[in-house]
Amino acid sequence: MTEKIIIAGFGGQGVLFTGQLLAYAGMMEGKHVSWIPSYGAEMRGGTAHCAVTIADEEISSPLVEEPGTVFVFNLPSLLKFAPRLKPGGMLLINSSLVKQEVKRNDLRIYSVPANQIAEKIKSAQLANLVMLGAYLKLTGVVSFHSVAASLEKTLPARRRHLLPYNRQALEEGMRLFGEPN
Amino acid sequence: MTEKIIIAGFGGQGVLFTGQLLAYAGMMEGKHVSWIPSYGAEMRGGTAHCAVTIADEEISSPLVEEPGTVFVFNLPSLLKFAPRLKPGGMLLINSSLVKQEVKRNDLRIYSVPANQIAEKIKSAQLANLVMLGAYLKLTGVVSFHSVAASLEKTLPARRRHLLPYNRQALEEGMRLFGEPN
Amino acid sequence: MANTLFVRPETLTPDPFHYCPGCGHGIIHRLVAEVIDELGVRETTIGVASVGCSVLAYKYFNFDMQQAAHGRAPAVATGIKRVLPDRVVFTYQGDGDLASIGLAEIVHAAARGEKITVIFVNNANYGMTGGQMAPTTLPGQKTTTSPAGRSVDQAGYPIRVSEMLATLDGPAYIARVSIHNPPQIFKAKKAIRKAFETQLRGTGFTLVEVLSSCPTNWGMKPAEAFSWLEKNMLPYFPLGEYKAASGVSQDD
Amino acid sequence: MANTLFVRPETLTPDPFHYCPGCGHGIIHRLVAEVIDELGVRETTIGVASVGCSVLAYKYFNFDMQQAAHGRAPAVATGIKRVLPDRVVFTYQGDGDLASIGLAEIVHAAARGEKITVIFVNNANYGMTGGQMAPTTLPGQKTTTSPAGRSVDQAGYPIRVSEMLATLDGPAYIARVSIHNPPQIFKAKKAIRKAFETQLRGTGFTLVEVLSSCPTNWGMKPAEAFSWLEKNMLPYFPLGEYKAASGVSQDD
Amino acid sequence: MARAGKVKIDRERCKGCALCSAFCPKKIIKPSGDVNSFGYHPAEVRDLKNCTGCGICALVCPDVAIIITRKEEAA
Amino acid sequence: MARAGKVKIDRERCKGCALCSAFCPKKIIKPSGDVNSFGYHPAEVRDLKNCTGCGICALVCPDVAIIITRKEEAA
Amino acid sequence: MKILMKGNEAIGEAAVLAGCRYFFGYPITPQTELLEYLSRRLPEAGGVFLQAESEIAAINMVYGAAGAGARVMTSSSGPGLSLKQEGISFLAAAELPCVIVNVMRGGPGLGGIQPSQADYFQATRGGGHGDYRLPVLAPACVQEMVDLTVRAFTLADQYRTPVMILADGLLGQMMEPVELPAAPVNELPAKPWATTGCKGRQKNIINTLYLNPEELEAVNQRLQEKFAAITKKEARAEEYLVENADIIVVAFGIVARIAKEAVKVAHAQGIRAGLVRPVTLWPFPEKILAAAAARAKAVLTVEMNAGQMIEDVRLAVGNERVHFYGRMGGMVPTSKAILEQIRKIGGIVRGKYAVRPA
Amino acid sequence: MKILMKGNEAIGEAAVLAGCRYFFGYPITPQTELLEYLSRRLPEAGGVFLQAESEIAAINMVYGAAGAGARVMTSSSGPGLSLKQEGISFLAAAELPCVIVNVMRGGPGLGGIQPSQADYFQATRGGGHGDYRLPVLAPACVQEMVDLTVRAFTLADQYRTPVMILADGLLGQMMEPVELPAAPVNELPAKPWATTGCKGRQKNIINTLYLNPEELEAVNQRLQEKFAAITKKEARAEEYLVENADIIVVAFGIVARIAKEAVKVAHAQGIRAGLVRPVTLWPFPEKILAAAAARAKAVLTVEMNAGQMIEDVRLAVGNERVHFYGRMGGMVPTSKAILEQIRKIGGIVRGKYAVRPA
Ligand SMILES: Cc1ncc(C[n+]2csc(CCOP(=O)(O)OP(=O)(O)O)c2C)c(N)n1
Ligand SMILES: Cc1ncc(C[n+]2csc(CCOP(=O)(O)OP(=O)(O)O)c2C)c(N)n1
Ligand code: SF4
Ligand code: SF4
Ligand code: SF4
Ligand code: SF4
Ligand code: SF4
Ligand code: SF4
Ligand SMILES: [Mg+2]
Ligand SMILES: [Mg+2]
């Protein structure tokens, strides 16, 4: 199994953190993982993204040339990354923010009203975790428990009190496509 | 004809200038010439020297590996350069300052009481020109006239008034080994 | 024109700034552009952009520009001014650029009395690289390389560039201004204008230090950042004219 | 010992100096050595030689030394002092080294309050390379790169290093002294001693600027050179203490 | 006789920094609810008739997003 | 009671710079006629009995060529 | 236990575990996280983090600290490395052990901040003046950022030489799980030559000036002997599928991993490609490469630059048969593009292929 | 009429005659006379001599002045050149014409002040960061100090590139008669790209920053095309007795003249030796050398360093048959010693000899 994922949106939408969580969870499950962020000028005002690989065997190239999954959190990201998805790939769209239709018909496309759900829980800041929850349920690449454990390890001290909300956001995301577990 | 000369003494004894005069005169006579000074730290307090080549044909190497002639103005120079003279080479010693005997017997050695003569003319500063005069007479590599003309070209303005004394020193040097011309 | 109170200066290109929301660089760019407009020297001005958030200044100013290596803008400007002594030459530099890596260049340009103008934006940190400590970072101020707050014992004291350069004989005009509120913005513009006028008179080196904000790396809202500036930076970096050569009146 | 008025300090090796006859460097070396002797810190001192005529200082001082790249002695000393905070660390630098190429390093070491001592020999030119203009060369002074005399219009004004560094908060002690006659030599030694004592107390950066002569490149006899220094350098470079932190009395 | 100004804010240039709002003496500038294409909430003048044309908003705007044209009025 | 000193000049260290001569209050130091092995004319104390042992010559000597040992004398 | 770390931070942590307690540096993208990490970590470990006023000051602080006997590190990227060249030449000349990190970005000039390998020449040929070389280690993953950092400190002390870690923006920014060394270094090798105060011994001098050319030549000869010893003993490379390979791909750092992917796919497609990844760029593993290439019909060098390591490849295997593929300015070659190059060289014709020398 | 000039001063005078009116530099032995000469000469010629506060300031002043359209020069030696590397990378990236002189001295570190050729790698491989090269001209006599300085300014403007003159302390300090160019350059080529004030045209920008990697790659591609054109057209070498030579000696600069003496004597002794002297070090005259060496049995590279140009020689003629002789640290090889190497390679046996590959 080699899963290649791109997560993209505006800076501040937590795209880099979402990827880190995923990579961390993969590592906790004994998988090989890598995480590559966009960096630098692109981040000021513009769009940020990260590329995550989770695999059973050693990862030779950590590049994500042809992602199997793309998360998009804004329109520019959709325009940039949807065309790169490999045929049959999965496109997860935060439909609270991205309204545009996708032209390709060789993809599995899932719309997640992530901001709406997140705001209900506590704030739009949690949208990324809703998306991640959806992904977990849809693919099972890593387990909810690993992600929850990763959250506990990686959340900075000053945001530790948000842990329950984070878990809840994950669960709500999962719930969209089945029972959270 | 390729003449290779080393002129060596304390800094301040005019050894670099003497070599320049010689090179300049050679150039004026249409010869190929080169002049290489010692430079840098060696000059502070220590010994200075220059290496002059005067030749009828293009000079490939301007190094003076095995001089045909060496002028020495102090003891360290004698010790350093006399051994390098090629067999049959000419050693011109300022005998006013250097008293030591020379061990080699395959050389043409000329003692010039240059300081004494120079002081008689005006000052010890002229000793280098006395030596040069002697060399001119002994070898004829360049003519007195070329050297005199070179002096006129190269003497800095503030020392221009010394020109007659310079000429005289050259002449007295020549006179040691024949008539000045 | 007569009907317009506030328009985009001709000396600015239409390109939108890439700066973060509320960043002081935008205000300072505009002030420089207005002065160049008012003096009518756009076509004879050559600017030098430095390395820092304002590295792209060459895109925004509508006159000839060179982009210099980090810290070396004063040397680059010297090269230009020596070749073109009748042009207006200025540098636009941040505090990391000018007061850290480029300190030798600014002091020597000042000592030489190089007839250039320096717009020196002091925002108490390295904005572009993500908020590291600058030579102007205040004691106790947290940055990404002074995570526990600048410890004067380990990292020393901030440098007061204007005061330091004022000990030299080369500068004709040196002032420190701020842009943390509208009256200060007015004063800042006046000082910038004076600096360029002094350059035009050819009396020596001119520099305006502008206290500015970096809301992003300070982790504050823009208006908050200006309050922080007023409260924390002004005591350490007093405003005023530090040098005004004869012919340039103190605080006119 | 009781019977000896003047001996070679223990802190000097027996090597004869390579300096030109009458060069001030020799006197200043001896003063430093005497102070180190008197303070009894020879075995815990690490010196940093800079690039200039005194590049071989490592041969003459009888303690551990590093030879630094041109202008970078304060950075090298910083590296040493940070590793060995309880040692005495000092640099010995010329005016070309410290005030020209190494200006950023000296200002920043001073601003950091780096607990080192700097012996700064100002002889108004680059001695080692044959008498070129230095940042301390006086207006009108002839050097091999200002053959018509330093033109302030083209080459700018001399930098007063002590005054400039005194605007910073890092230095604990800064003084300018001279060695042009015996009373001044006494005072110079006092200042050097104070600087090292201040370092030992750990209160901050210390620097003594010593006005010195370069008879060779000035084209003067040594005694003449001292008169020239007195007449021409003193007015531009006033002697005195520019900074003395609490605990260090002004002119004791 | 006060001089009123016509304040125009360029929605696409505005980054929603709120400096204009903070400094407007009449407190008539507010962030708008929707976002521009860069994801910012652009500023809006809510109560244009109270605007004195003082120009302060434009003076503090770092993005030159505000221009003001003059209209003279009787006080 | 004045303190006289015994002044010793190291001929080989001396570079003949004449600073000692210039500053000796008694003007008793002069360059010698002959040269040392570096080509310098070393300084010599000409009139040792007039020496007060003030130490000035040693103080100004850049080559630490002078050492002075004390000998106490009645004035 | 593995932890997930950024490449830049992994170097920082590895340095601390290797006994490095002093860091002097200046921010520059894409290596700044290394500074930021150590600004927190070193004080915890009882060490000193100092943000220098410039790269030049930083490298000279390293000189002082290394001369005082410490394990010490600095890091930068392209332009900053250029500024350090005088200092590096001094460190090499004075034989001072230290570790210098270059997390490369696109050049020349200010260039960009995306990954690049265009400082290969500078690193391996001595961008500074004079005859010197220094070991250059090229990690290809975050684990190697750790392992080679530890190795760098060992080599530095063993040979009394600066050692360079040559990474790139991608390696610096990416995260991967790493295993940290189990036993941190607490005791440093003795350094009797260090300037620590001369109590109880003769004074020590750290110096690079030799005005007498005979002496300076002798110093150079000693340095050259050391370089020869390092060349002989320290060259390292990873080999992958080189047995019976018709085409040897040569690449270092992150590019080698991308190339590995291409080599894998090529194999699956029946093309006998293999990979040699130099781990030490200086000394260049020329023997290993020459041996691997001896059996091959073509060599393909892939770099994120206009062709720099290719000179070492040609020096190792001769001028013929050596092909090049490179991207510049921050562009990263894809495994697809590399595969295409392999196939082109292989001269694929409907599933069959014949390797022709260039 | 010929005049007797020092190499350093000859460069200065040639620069003035080539239309250079701006010089920014910093003293360092053994090139200081160049500064001193121009401090007198440039004001006379209506130009500007400015002693910069450092080599770094100097190279960046050159950047400003070149960008403003002037012919401009700087000079230094070893350590100073290392400090200029960032600036040189910027100049190459911004495509700014200028001339940079390195009068080499012994390194590494502070080293010494006697002649050396140990900055060959730095000069030809780009000691700075990023992919760039710049023409490097290597004079062998004072006349060439003049001729190649003039040529350097022409090349610089023609290709919009910095150009380096790589000399050494011996060439800088020695005097020889020179013929100065008859017609001084008074008019410079038009430079519509220069930043001189935008009156009557669109604004000009001198810049090296391209944050977008696609753009930066395109800039690099353009640079690489230029480098390819220079490589193709501008390689130069002097050949001496290469016809039928069994042994080709390769040397540049002053060493080539010493080697020529050795080759002459070898010939007189019946050994068929020839000399190839690269006049351009980059581009390296590999075709010329390869052609000359094609007929030879051995190649002997002689350098005042530990062996740097030898890599270019091996890249040109292959790895076999290439021998090396070098001196370091300011030591100058003698013609005798070179002759001995030639004879050794020739394997002299009583007047007869057989050339054996190494
Ligand atoms: C030689 C070199 N070193 C470091 C950098 C990285 N760098 C880019 S901008 C910058 C700091 C800029 O800070 P400042 O001058 O204060 O400008 P600001 O962004 O705060 O406006 C640094 C260190 C560089 N580009 N070049
Ligand atoms: C990087 C570098 N640039 C230039 C030099 C050449 N250099 C050696 S000493 C010196 C000047 C020294 O002058 P100063 O510091 O005033 O010392 P002084 O000789 O006057 O005592 C220079 C420019 C060098 N060694 N290294
Ligand atoms: S990082 Fe700071 S200085 Fe830079 S643009 Fe953003 S707010 Fe302005
Ligand atoms: S050149 Fe000047 S500073 Fe240097 S040793 Fe001679 S007199 Fe002293
Ligand atoms: S012009 Fe003055 S009153 Fe009107 S909106 Fe702007 S700040 Fe407010
Ligand atoms: S100050 Fe300008 S950018 Fe900021 S909110 Fe107001 S209009 Fe928008
Ligand atoms: S001790 Fe005093 S009196 Fe005696 S020689 Fe020296 S200076 Fe003169
Ligand atoms: S001061 Fe010293 S060196 Fe000078 S003449 Fe007197 S004894 Fe000699
Ligand atoms: Mg800043
Ligand atoms: Mg000096």
Short mmCIF file of N, CA, C and O in Angstrom, two decimals, chain A residues 33-65:
data_model
loop_
_atom_site.label_atom_id
_atom_site.label_comp_id
_atom_site.label_asym_id
_atom_site.label_seq_id
_atom_site.Cartn_x
_atom_site.Cartn_y
_atom_site.Cartn_z
N VAL A 33 6.26 6.95 6.41
CA VAL A 33 5.53 8.18 6.06
C VAL A 33 6.51 9.29 5.69
O VAL A 33 7.68 9.27 6.08
N SER A 34 5.99 10.21 4.93
CA SER A 34 6.74 11.45 4.71
C SER A 34 5.75 12.57 4.50
O SER A 34 4.62 12.35 4.07
N TRP A 35 6.20 13.77 4.83
CA TRP A 35 5.35 14.96 4.76
C TRP A 35 6.18 16.09 4.18
O TRP A 35 7.28 16.37 4.66
N ILE A 36 5.67 16.67 3.12
CA ILE A 36 6.41 17.78 2.48
C ILE A 36 5.50 18.99 2.41
O ILE A 36 4.43 18.93 1.80
N PRO A 37 5.92 20.10 3.00
CA PRO A 37 5.10 21.31 2.94
C PRO A 37 5.49 22.18 1.75
O PRO A 37 6.61 22.11 1.25
N SER A 38 4.57 23.01 1.29
CA SER A 38 5.00 24.15 0.49
C SER A 38 5.60 25.11 1.49
O SER A 38 5.23 25.13 2.65
N TYR A 39 6.55 25.91 1.06
CA TYR A 39 7.15 26.83 2.03
C TYR A 39 7.53 28.13 1.34
O TYR A 39 7.62 28.21 0.14
N GLY A 40 7.72 29.10 2.20
CA GLY A 40 8.24 30.35 1.70
C GLY A 40 7.17 31.31 1.27
O GLY A 40 6.08 31.33 1.84
N ALA A 41 7.51 32.09 0.27
CA ALA A 41 6.70 33.24 -0.12
C ALA A 41 5.27 32.83 -0.43
O ALA A 41 4.33 33.59 -0.20
N GLU A 42 5.12 31.64 -0.93
CA GLU A 42 3.81 31.15 -1.29
C GLU A 42 2.84 31.30 -0.12
O GLU A 42 1.64 31.44 -0.29
N MET A 43 3.41 31.29 1.09
CA MET A 43 2.54 31.25 2.27
C MET A 43 1.96 32.61 2.65
O MET A 43 0.99 32.67 3.37
N ARG A 44 2.60 33.71 2.23
CA ARG A 44 2.09 35.01 2.66
C ARG A 44 0.90 35.43 1.81
O ARG A 44 1.05 35.85 0.68
N GLY A 45 -0.27 35.25 2.37
CA GLY A 45 -1.48 35.63 1.65
C GLY A 45 -1.93 34.56 0.68
O GLY A 45 -3.12 34.37 0.47
N GLY A 46 -0.98 33.80 0.17
CA GLY A 46 -1.34 32.86 -0.89
C GLY A 46 -1.84 31.54 -0.35
O GLY A 46 -2.43 31.45 0.72
N THR A 47 -1.57 30.52 -1.11
CA THR A 47 -2.08 29.20 -0.84
C THR A 47 -0.97 28.33 -0.27
O THR A 47 0.19 28.47 -0.65
N ALA A 48 -1.32 27.47 0.65
CA ALA A 48 -0.34 26.55 1.19
C ALA A 48 -0.81 25.12 0.91
O ALA A 48 -2.01 24.88 0.76
N HIS A 49 0.12 24.21 0.84
CA HIS A 49 -0.30 22.82 0.70
C HIS A 49 0.78 21.91 1.26
O HIS A 49 1.91 22.34 1.52
N CYS A 50 0.41 20.66 1.49
CA CYS A 50 1.43 19.70 1.85
C CYS A 50 1.14 18.39 1.14
O CYS A 50 0.03 18.13 0.68
N ALA A 51 2.23 17.61 1.02
CA ALA A 51 2.15 16.33 0.30
C ALA A 51 2.53 15.23 1.28
O ALA A 51 3.60 15.27 1.87
N VAL A 52 1.63 14.28 1.47
CA VAL A 52 1.87 13.23 2.45
C VAL A 52 1.92 11.88 1.74
O VAL A 52 1.12 11.61 0.84
N THR A 53 2.89 11.07 2.14
CA THR A 53 2.95 9.71 1.63
C THR A 53 2.87 8.75 2.84
O THR A 53 3.56 8.96 3.84
N ILE A 54 2.03 7.73 2.72
CA ILE A 54 1.94 6.70 3.75
C ILE A 54 2.05 5.37 3.05
O ILE A 54 1.31 5.11 2.10
N ALA A 55 3.01 4.57 3.47
CA ALA A 55 3.27 3.35 2.70
C ALA A 55 3.68 2.21 3.62
O ALA A 55 4.15 2.42 4.74
N ASP A 56 3.49 0.99 3.13
CA ASP A 56 3.91 -0.17 3.91
C ASP A 56 5.39 -0.44 3.76
O ASP A 56 6.02 -0.99 4.64
N GLU A 57 5.92 -0.09 2.60
CA GLU A 57 7.35 -0.30 2.42
C GLU A 57 8.08 1.03 2.39
O GLU A 57 7.47 2.10 2.36
N GLU A 58 9.40 0.97 2.37
CA GLU A 58 10.23 2.16 2.34
C GLU A 58 9.79 3.07 1.21
O GLU A 58 9.51 2.60 0.10
N ILE A 59 9.74 4.35 1.49
CA ILE A 59 9.33 5.31 0.47
C ILE A 59 10.57 5.73 -0.30
O ILE A 59 11.49 6.31 0.28
N SER A 60 10.61 5.40 -1.59
CA SER A 60 11.77 5.92 -2.31
C SER A 60 11.54 7.40 -2.57
O SER A 60 12.09 8.24 -1.87
N SER A 61 10.68 7.75 -3.50
CA SER A 61 10.45 9.18 -3.72
C SER A 61 9.32 9.69 -2.85
O SER A 61 8.20 9.22 -2.93
N PRO A 62 9.59 10.71 -2.03
CA PRO A 62 8.54 11.29 -1.19
C PRO A 62 7.70 12.31 -1.95
O PRO A 62 6.75 12.86 -1.38
N LEU A 63 8.08 12.58 -3.19
CA LEU A 63 7.27 13.53 -3.97
C LEU A 63 5.90 12.94 -4.21
O LEU A 63 5.73 11.73 -4.33
N VAL A 64 4.92 13.82 -4.30
CA VAL A 64 3.60 13.36 -4.69
C VAL A 64 3.34 13.91 -6.09
O VAL A 64 2.84 15.01 -6.27
N GLU A 65 3.76 13.14 -7.06
CA GLU A 65 3.66 13.62 -8.44
C GLU A 65 2.23 13.48 -8.94
O GLU A 65 1.72 14.33 -9.65
#
